[in-house]
């Protein structure tokens, strides 16, 4: 077979340099895109981010003062202050106790005769109501204050597990007039700390908590305990 390709003119180097690609322009475009695209994405993410990342965000959004910060801590139960008194979480609850003293000092004189009350709540389940209430009550009990913890979560009661108590009799039984205060009060293994569990789950938890018997219960407990 004979090739039908014929060379008309040999290629010559005339000294004009490359026609393309323009490497300087390509590097400049790549550098600009590599810088501005991430900056734009970060700006969009920052603009759409509504998450609270720290205390500064809370201070900007609310005038309610911050009592303290409690970090996450993986442990077998919620009794961290009692079983791990030297941990950072236990120290954070002591700081909250110190901050609360300033609030209680500013209360009206007619309230000083009885014990102080504190309610811990949150918007949804799993945000740490049980964890915080157990450890705040523990830190008060360890300081010598006669403390009682009321489990008023009548839908998903949890407090009794950490103190090895049963939940057959609790505050529900008192609210329906079935038991007395002494019948539903349990002394825990922590000195100065008593617990009233929620008891059986009722069909009407909201209506029970609005009953006048709950107000009577609080008033009676204030005559016996320092912190409720």
Tab-separated table of C-alpha atoms in Angstrom, residues 104-198:
chain	number	residue	atom	x	y	z
A	104	UNK	CA	-34.099	35.206	94.962
A	105	UNK	CA	-32.549	38.080	96.913
A	106	UNK	CA	-34.615	40.543	94.873
A	107	UNK	CA	-37.939	38.865	95.602
A	108	UNK	CA	-40.617	40.624	97.638
A	109	UNK	CA	-40.395	40.491	101.423
A	110	UNK	CA	-43.674	38.584	101.772
A	111	UNK	CA	-42.161	35.762	99.704
A	112	UNK	CA	-39.126	35.400	101.957
A	113	UNK	CA	-41.070	33.544	104.659
A	114	UNK	CA	-41.412	30.336	102.628
A	115	UNK	CA	-39.248	28.267	100.360
A	116	UNK	CA	-38.261	29.380	96.871
A	117	UNK	CA	-39.855	27.810	93.823
A	118	UNK	CA	-38.322	27.160	90.424
A	119	UNK	CA	-39.897	25.805	87.244
A	120	UNK	CA	-37.843	24.233	84.463
A	121	UNK	CA	-39.515	23.866	81.084
A	122	UNK	CA	-38.733	23.769	77.367
A	123	UNK	CA	-40.473	23.931	74.005
A	124	UNK	CA	-40.189	20.279	72.939
A	125	UNK	CA	-39.213	16.916	74.383
A	126	UNK	CA	-35.538	15.990	74.684
A	127	UNK	CA	-34.128	19.439	75.443
A	128	UNK	CA	-32.909	18.548	78.944
A	129	UNK	CA	-35.698	19.338	81.415
A	130	UNK	CA	-35.122	16.144	83.412
A	131	UNK	CA	-31.339	16.491	83.267
A	132	UNK	CA	-31.327	20.111	84.461
A	133	UNK	CA	-34.019	19.721	87.109
A	134	UNK	CA	-32.324	16.704	88.720
A	135	UNK	CA	-28.901	18.334	88.823
A	136	UNK	CA	-30.082	21.770	89.959
A	137	UNK	CA	-32.051	20.170	92.795
A	138	UNK	CA	-29.029	18.014	93.652
A	139	UNK	CA	-26.657	20.970	93.769
A	140	UNK	CA	-29.031	22.771	96.157
A	141	UNK	CA	-29.411	19.674	98.339
A	142	UNK	CA	-25.643	19.220	98.573
A	143	UNK	CA	-25.302	22.819	99.753
A	144	UNK	CA	-27.499	22.016	102.768
A	145	UNK	CA	-30.795	23.349	101.432
A	146	UNK	CA	-33.815	21.161	102.086
A	147	UNK	CA	-34.933	20.488	98.534
A	148	UNK	CA	-37.861	18.713	96.892
A	149	UNK	CA	-38.163	17.842	93.213
A	150	UNK	CA	-41.622	17.623	91.627
A	151	UNK	CA	-42.114	15.618	88.448
A	152	UNK	CA	-44.856	17.556	86.680
A	153	UNK	CA	-44.278	16.074	83.241
A	154	UNK	CA	-47.488	14.043	83.284
A	155	UNK	CA	-47.206	12.883	79.664
A	156	UNK	CA	-43.702	11.395	79.597
A	157	UNK	CA	-42.501	10.982	83.200
A	158	UNK	CA	-38.787	10.177	83.571
A	159	UNK	CA	-37.446	11.480	86.904
A	160	UNK	CA	-38.168	8.319	88.932
A	161	UNK	CA	-35.725	6.125	86.940
A	162	UNK	CA	-32.582	7.922	88.100
A	163	UNK	CA	-33.536	7.584	91.769
A	164	UNK	CA	-34.609	3.915	91.491
A	165	UNK	CA	-38.196	4.787	92.417
A	166	UNK	CA	-41.410	3.358	91.043
A	167	UNK	CA	-43.997	5.598	89.452
A	168	UNK	CA	-47.139	3.885	90.679
A	169	UNK	CA	-48.028	6.667	93.148
A	170	UNK	CA	-47.287	10.321	92.500
A	171	UNK	CA	-48.591	13.834	92.215
A	172	UNK	CA	-51.490	12.702	90.012
A	173	UNK	CA	-52.854	10.689	92.931
A	174	UNK	CA	-52.715	13.791	95.124
A	175	UNK	CA	-54.386	16.020	92.526
A	176	UNK	CA	-57.348	13.650	92.208
A	177	UNK	CA	-57.655	13.458	96.010
A	178	UNK	CA	-56.553	9.831	96.308
A	179	UNK	CA	-53.344	10.325	98.367
A	180	UNK	CA	-51.883	12.805	100.846
A	181	UNK	CA	-48.633	14.756	100.520
A	182	UNK	CA	-46.825	12.360	102.854
A	183	UNK	CA	-47.986	9.378	100.773
A	184	UNK	CA	-46.464	10.695	97.553
A	185	UNK	CA	-43.204	12.120	98.974
A	186	UNK	CA	-40.090	9.951	98.526
A	187	UNK	CA	-36.745	10.455	100.257
A	188	UNK	CA	-33.810	9.816	97.912
A	189	UNK	CA	-30.327	8.490	98.687
A	190	UNK	CA	-29.078	12.092	98.338
A	191	UNK	CA	-29.159	13.947	101.629
A	192	UNK	CA	-31.700	16.803	101.855
A	193	UNK	CA	-33.330	15.814	98.546
A	194	UNK	CA	-36.905	14.491	98.297
A	195	UNK	CA	-38.803	13.613	95.144
A	196	UNK	CA	-42.476	13.542	94.210
A	197	UNK	CA	-42.904	11.549	91.019
A	198	UNK	CA	-45.661	12.192	88.520
